[in-house]
Coordinates of C-alpha atoms in Angstrom, one line a residue:
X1 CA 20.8 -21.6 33.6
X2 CA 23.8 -20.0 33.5
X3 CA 22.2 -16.6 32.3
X4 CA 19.0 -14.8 33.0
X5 CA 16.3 -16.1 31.1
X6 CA 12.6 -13.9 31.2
X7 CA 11.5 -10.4 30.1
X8 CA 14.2 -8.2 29.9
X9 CA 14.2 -3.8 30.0
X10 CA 17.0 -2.5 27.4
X11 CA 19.3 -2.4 30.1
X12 CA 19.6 -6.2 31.2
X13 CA 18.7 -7.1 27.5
X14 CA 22.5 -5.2 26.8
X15 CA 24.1 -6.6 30.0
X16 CA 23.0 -10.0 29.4
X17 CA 24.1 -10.1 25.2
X18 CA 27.2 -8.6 26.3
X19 CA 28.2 -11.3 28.8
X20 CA 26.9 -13.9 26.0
X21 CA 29.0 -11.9 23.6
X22 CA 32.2 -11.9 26.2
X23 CA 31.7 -15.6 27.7
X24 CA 31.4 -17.5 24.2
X25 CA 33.1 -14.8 22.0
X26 CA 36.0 -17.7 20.4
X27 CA 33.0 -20.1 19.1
X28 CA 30.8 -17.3 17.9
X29 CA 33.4 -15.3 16.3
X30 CA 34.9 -18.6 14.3
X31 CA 31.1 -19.2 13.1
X32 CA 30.7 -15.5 11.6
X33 CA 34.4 -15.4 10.4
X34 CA 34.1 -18.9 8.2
X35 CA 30.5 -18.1 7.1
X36 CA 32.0 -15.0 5.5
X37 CA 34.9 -16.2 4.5
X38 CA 33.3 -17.1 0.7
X39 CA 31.8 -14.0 0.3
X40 CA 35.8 -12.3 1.4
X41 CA 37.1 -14.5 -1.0
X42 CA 35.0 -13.3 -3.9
X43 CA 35.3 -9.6 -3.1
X44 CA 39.3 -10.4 -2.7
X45 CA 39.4 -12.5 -6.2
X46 CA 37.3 -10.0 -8.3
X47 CA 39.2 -7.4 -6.4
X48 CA 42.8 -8.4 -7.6
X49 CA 41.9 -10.2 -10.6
X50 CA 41.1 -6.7 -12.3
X51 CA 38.2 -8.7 -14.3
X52 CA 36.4 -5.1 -15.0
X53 CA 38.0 -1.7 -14.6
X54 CA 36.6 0.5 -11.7
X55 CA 34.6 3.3 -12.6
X56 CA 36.7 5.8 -12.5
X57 CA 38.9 3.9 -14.4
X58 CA 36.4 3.6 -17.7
X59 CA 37.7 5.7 -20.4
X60 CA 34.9 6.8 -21.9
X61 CA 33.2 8.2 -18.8
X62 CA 36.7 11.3 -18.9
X63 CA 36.3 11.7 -22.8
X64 CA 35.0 15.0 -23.8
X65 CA 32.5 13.7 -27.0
X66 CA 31.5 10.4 -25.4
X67 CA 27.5 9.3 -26.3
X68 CA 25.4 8.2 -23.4
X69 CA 24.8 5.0 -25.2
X70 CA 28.8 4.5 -25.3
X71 CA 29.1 5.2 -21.9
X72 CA 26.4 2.7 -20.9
X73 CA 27.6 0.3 -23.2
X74 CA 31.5 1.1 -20.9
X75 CA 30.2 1.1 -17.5
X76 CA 27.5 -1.9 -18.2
X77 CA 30.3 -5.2 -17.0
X78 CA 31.4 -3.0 -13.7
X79 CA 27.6 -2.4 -13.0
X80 CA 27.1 -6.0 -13.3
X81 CA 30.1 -7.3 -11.1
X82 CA 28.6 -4.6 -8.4
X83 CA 25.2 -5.8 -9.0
X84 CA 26.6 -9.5 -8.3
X85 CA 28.8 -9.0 -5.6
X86 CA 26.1 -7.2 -3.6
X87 CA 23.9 -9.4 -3.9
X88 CA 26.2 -12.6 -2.9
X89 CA 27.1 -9.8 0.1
X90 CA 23.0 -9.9 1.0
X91 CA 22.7 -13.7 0.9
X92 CA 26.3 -13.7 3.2
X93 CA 25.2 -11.5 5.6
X94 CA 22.0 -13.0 5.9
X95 CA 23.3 -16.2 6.1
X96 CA 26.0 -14.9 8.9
X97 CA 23.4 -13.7 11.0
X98 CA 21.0 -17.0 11.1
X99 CA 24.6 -18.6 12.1
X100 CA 25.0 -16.0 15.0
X101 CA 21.6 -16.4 16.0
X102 CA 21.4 -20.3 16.2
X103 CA 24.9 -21.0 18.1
X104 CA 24.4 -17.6 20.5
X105 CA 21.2 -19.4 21.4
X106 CA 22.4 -22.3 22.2
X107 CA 25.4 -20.6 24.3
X108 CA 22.5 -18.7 26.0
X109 CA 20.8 -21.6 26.8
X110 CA 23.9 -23.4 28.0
X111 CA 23.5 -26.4 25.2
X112 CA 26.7 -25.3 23.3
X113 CA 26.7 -25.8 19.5
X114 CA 30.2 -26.4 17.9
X115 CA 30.8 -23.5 14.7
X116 CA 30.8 -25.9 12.3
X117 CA 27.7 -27.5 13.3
X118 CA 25.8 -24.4 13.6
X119 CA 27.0 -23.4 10.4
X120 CA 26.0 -27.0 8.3
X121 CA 22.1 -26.5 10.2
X122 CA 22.2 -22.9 8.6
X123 CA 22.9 -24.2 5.5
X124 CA 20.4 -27.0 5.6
X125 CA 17.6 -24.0 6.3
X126 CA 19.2 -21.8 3.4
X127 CA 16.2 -21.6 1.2
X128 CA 13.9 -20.9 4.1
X129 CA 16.0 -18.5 5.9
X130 CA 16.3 -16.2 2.5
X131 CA 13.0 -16.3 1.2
X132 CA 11.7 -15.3 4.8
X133 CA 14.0 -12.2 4.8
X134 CA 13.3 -11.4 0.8
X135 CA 9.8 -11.1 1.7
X136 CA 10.5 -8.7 4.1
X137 CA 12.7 -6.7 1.1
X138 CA 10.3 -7.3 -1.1
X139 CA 7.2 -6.1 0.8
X140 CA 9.2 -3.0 1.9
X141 CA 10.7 -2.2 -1.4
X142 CA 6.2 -2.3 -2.5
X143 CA 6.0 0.0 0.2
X144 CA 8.7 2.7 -1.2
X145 CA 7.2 2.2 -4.5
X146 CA 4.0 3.2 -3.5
X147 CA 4.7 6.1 -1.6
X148 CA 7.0 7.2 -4.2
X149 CA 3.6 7.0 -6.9
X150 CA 1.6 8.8 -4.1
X151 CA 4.0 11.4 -3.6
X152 CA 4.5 12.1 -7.0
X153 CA 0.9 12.2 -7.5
X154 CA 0.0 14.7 -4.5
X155 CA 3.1 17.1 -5.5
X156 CA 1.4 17.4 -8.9
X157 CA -2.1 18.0 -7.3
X158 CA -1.3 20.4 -5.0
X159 CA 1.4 22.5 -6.4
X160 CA -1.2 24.9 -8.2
X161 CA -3.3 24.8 -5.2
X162 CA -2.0 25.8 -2.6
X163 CA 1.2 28.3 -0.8
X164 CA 5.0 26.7 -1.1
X165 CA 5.2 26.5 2.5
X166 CA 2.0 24.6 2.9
X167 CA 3.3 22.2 -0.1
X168 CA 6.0 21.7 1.9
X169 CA 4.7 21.0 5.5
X170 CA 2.2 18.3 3.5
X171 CA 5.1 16.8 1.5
X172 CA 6.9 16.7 5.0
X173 CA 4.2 15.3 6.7
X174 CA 4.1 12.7 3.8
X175 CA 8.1 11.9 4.7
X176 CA 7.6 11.1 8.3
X177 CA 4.7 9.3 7.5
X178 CA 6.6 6.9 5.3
X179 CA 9.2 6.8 7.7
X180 CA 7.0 5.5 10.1
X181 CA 5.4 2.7 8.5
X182 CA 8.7 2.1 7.0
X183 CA 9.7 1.3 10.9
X184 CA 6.7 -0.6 11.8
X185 CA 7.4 -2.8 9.1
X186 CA 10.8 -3.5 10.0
X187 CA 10.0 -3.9 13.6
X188 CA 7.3 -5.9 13.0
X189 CA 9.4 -8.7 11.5
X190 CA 12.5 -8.2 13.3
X191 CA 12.6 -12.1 14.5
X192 CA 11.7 -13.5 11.3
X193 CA 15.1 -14.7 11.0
X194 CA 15.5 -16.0 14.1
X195 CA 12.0 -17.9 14.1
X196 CA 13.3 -19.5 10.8
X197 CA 16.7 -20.6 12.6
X198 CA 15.2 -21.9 16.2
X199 CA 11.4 -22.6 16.0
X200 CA 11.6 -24.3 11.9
X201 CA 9.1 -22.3 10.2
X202 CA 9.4 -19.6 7.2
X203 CA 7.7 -17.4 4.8
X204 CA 4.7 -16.0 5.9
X205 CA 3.9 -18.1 9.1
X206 CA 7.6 -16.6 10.3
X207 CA 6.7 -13.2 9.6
X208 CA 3.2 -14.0 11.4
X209 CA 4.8 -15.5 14.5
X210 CA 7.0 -12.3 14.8
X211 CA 4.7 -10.2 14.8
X212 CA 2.5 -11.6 17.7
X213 CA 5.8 -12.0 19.6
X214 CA 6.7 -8.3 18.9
X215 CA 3.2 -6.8 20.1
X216 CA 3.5 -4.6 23.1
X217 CA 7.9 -4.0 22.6
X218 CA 7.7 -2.3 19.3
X219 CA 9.5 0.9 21.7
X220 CA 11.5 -1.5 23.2
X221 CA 13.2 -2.6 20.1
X222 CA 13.4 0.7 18.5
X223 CA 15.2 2.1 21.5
X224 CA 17.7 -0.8 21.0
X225 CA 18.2 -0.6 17.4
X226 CA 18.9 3.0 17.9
X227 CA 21.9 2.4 20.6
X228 CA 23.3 0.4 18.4
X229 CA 22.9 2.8 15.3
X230 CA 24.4 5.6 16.9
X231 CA 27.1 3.3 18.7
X232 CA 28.2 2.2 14.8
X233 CA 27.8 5.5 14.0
X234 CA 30.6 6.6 16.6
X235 CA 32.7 3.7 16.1
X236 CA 32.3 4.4 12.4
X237 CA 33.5 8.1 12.5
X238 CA 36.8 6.5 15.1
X239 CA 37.5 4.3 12.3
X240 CA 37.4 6.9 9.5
X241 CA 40.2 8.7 11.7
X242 CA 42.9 6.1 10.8
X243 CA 45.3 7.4 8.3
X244 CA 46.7 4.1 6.4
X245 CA 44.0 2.3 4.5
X246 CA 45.3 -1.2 4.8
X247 CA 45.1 -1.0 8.3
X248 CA 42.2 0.8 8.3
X249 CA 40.8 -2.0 6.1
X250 CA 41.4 -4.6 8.2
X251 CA 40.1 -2.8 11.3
X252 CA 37.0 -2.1 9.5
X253 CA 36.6 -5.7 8.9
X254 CA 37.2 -6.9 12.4
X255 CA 34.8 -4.7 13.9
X256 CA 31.8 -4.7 11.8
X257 CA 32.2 -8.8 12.2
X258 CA 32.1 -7.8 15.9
X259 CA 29.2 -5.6 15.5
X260 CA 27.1 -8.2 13.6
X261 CA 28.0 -11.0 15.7
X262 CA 26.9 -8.5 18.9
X263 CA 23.8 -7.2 16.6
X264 CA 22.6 -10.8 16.6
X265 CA 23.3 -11.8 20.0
X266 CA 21.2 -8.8 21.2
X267 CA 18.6 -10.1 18.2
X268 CA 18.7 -13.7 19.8
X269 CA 18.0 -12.3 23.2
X270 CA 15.5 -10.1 22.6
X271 CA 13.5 -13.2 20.9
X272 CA 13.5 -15.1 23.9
X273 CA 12.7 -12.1 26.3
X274 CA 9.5 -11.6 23.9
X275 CA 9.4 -15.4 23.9
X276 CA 9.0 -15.2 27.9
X277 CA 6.4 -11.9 27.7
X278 CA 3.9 -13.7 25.6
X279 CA 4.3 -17.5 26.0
X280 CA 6.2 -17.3 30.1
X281 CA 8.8 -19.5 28.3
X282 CA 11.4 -19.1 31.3
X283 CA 8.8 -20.8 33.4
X284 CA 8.4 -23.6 30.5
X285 CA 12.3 -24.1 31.0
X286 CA 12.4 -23.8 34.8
X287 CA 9.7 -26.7 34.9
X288 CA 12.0 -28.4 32.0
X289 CA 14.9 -28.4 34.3
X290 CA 12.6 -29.3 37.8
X291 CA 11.8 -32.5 35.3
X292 CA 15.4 -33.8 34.7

């Protein structure tokens, strides 16, 4: 193998998607560009074809005298055209990353996958690959909601109860708690995508089968995830510093492509270094290899 294959610390998990990420970086970064290059296309056309004005470009919203129902009535067609375009930018991005995460594999493996290949098996797996991440949404999104209810419902039961700061160390209490199960949702179902993509299953056996591979590394990915937050989050801020927007545009472009197409490599790794934890699939390979 021409990389490392077995349980990985954060460290080698970075060293080893970074040299997957540098070695292979022309065919992975032609499968991300032309999966988004739809999804480009429609922001561009909808963009330049001025179909519905911007918001701040809606009369009524600057006229002194305007009715609500007016204003709605205005804004409704731009809300729309947002509503549509963000989704189509869901279903792209979700779509980019299953690409990522299938041709980095094979690259990591060493049994190359050609862009456009990876990308038609993507496509063939389209319907699995988004319903497995919508229930994900979907069962997070439940999760707000009910908070939001028993939040609501514990501010109104306790306000005549007890002292300000005690309502506010409960509510607070209430926050991190959310937050927490919030992240032990997310984490638990991490390499739902990826499952879908390399093993063929979706939906809820997915979701099942990350889970039991993300038992015992729920730290482990969290510590990664927040590298990689904080390193957006400084390359972010760099970015904001440019003073032309077209160019600041297109280097915006070219390095969030670069950050999901390293996001997903780091993804792909960690599936297999969980893989190898739980099932000692490096030793399944070696004895693979020992067979040929």
């Amino acid at each position: 193998m021409q990389y490392r294959v077995g349980e990985m610390g954060v460290g080698e998990l970075f060293d080893v998607s970074f040299n997957v990420f540098k070695d292979n970086y022309k065919p992975i970064a032609t499968a991300a560009a032309l999966t988004l290059l739809p999804y480009m296309l429609l922001v561009v056309v909808t963009t330049l074809g001025n179909f519905v004005p911007r918001i701040d470009q809606i009369p009524e919203l600057h006229t002194p005298g305007t009715s609500a129902r007016a204003m709605i009535e205005a804004m409704a067609p731009t809300i729309l055209l947002s509503m549509v375009t963000a989704f189509f930018g869901y279903v792209n991005a979700v779509l980019m990353c299953s690409v990522l995460y299938i041709i980095s594999a094979s690259y990591y493996l060493n049994t190359p996958m050609r862009p456009l290949v990876a990308i038609r098996h993507t496509m063939s797996r389209w319907w699995p690959v988004l319903k497995t991440s919508l229930m994900v949404v979907l069962l997070m999104f439940g999760v707000m909601v009910l908070f939001g209810v028993a939040i609501f419902a514990l501010n109104m039961l306790i306000t005549r109860s007890v002292g300000n700061v005690l309502q506010a160390v409960i509510m607070a209490a209430v926050g991190v708690l959310f937050l927490v199960v919030m992240a032990l949702i997310y984490l638990r179902y991490l390499l739902g995508s990826n499952i879908v993509m390399l093993e063929g299953i979706s939906g809820r056996k997915a979701l099942s089968r990350s889970a039991k591979l993300m038992r015992g590394v729920y730290w482990k990915a969290f510590l990664i995830l927040l590298i990689m937050f904080v390193g957006g989050a400084v390359i972010g801020y760099g970015m904001s510093l440019i003073p032309y927007e077209p160019v600041a545009l297109f280097v915006r472009l070219a390095v969030n492509i670069n950050l999901y197409m390293f996001g997903a490599i780091v993804g792909t790794i960690l599936y297999f270094s969980n893989r190898c934890k739980h099932e000692n699939f490096d030793l399944m390979l070696l004895a693979e290899e020992a067979g040929e």
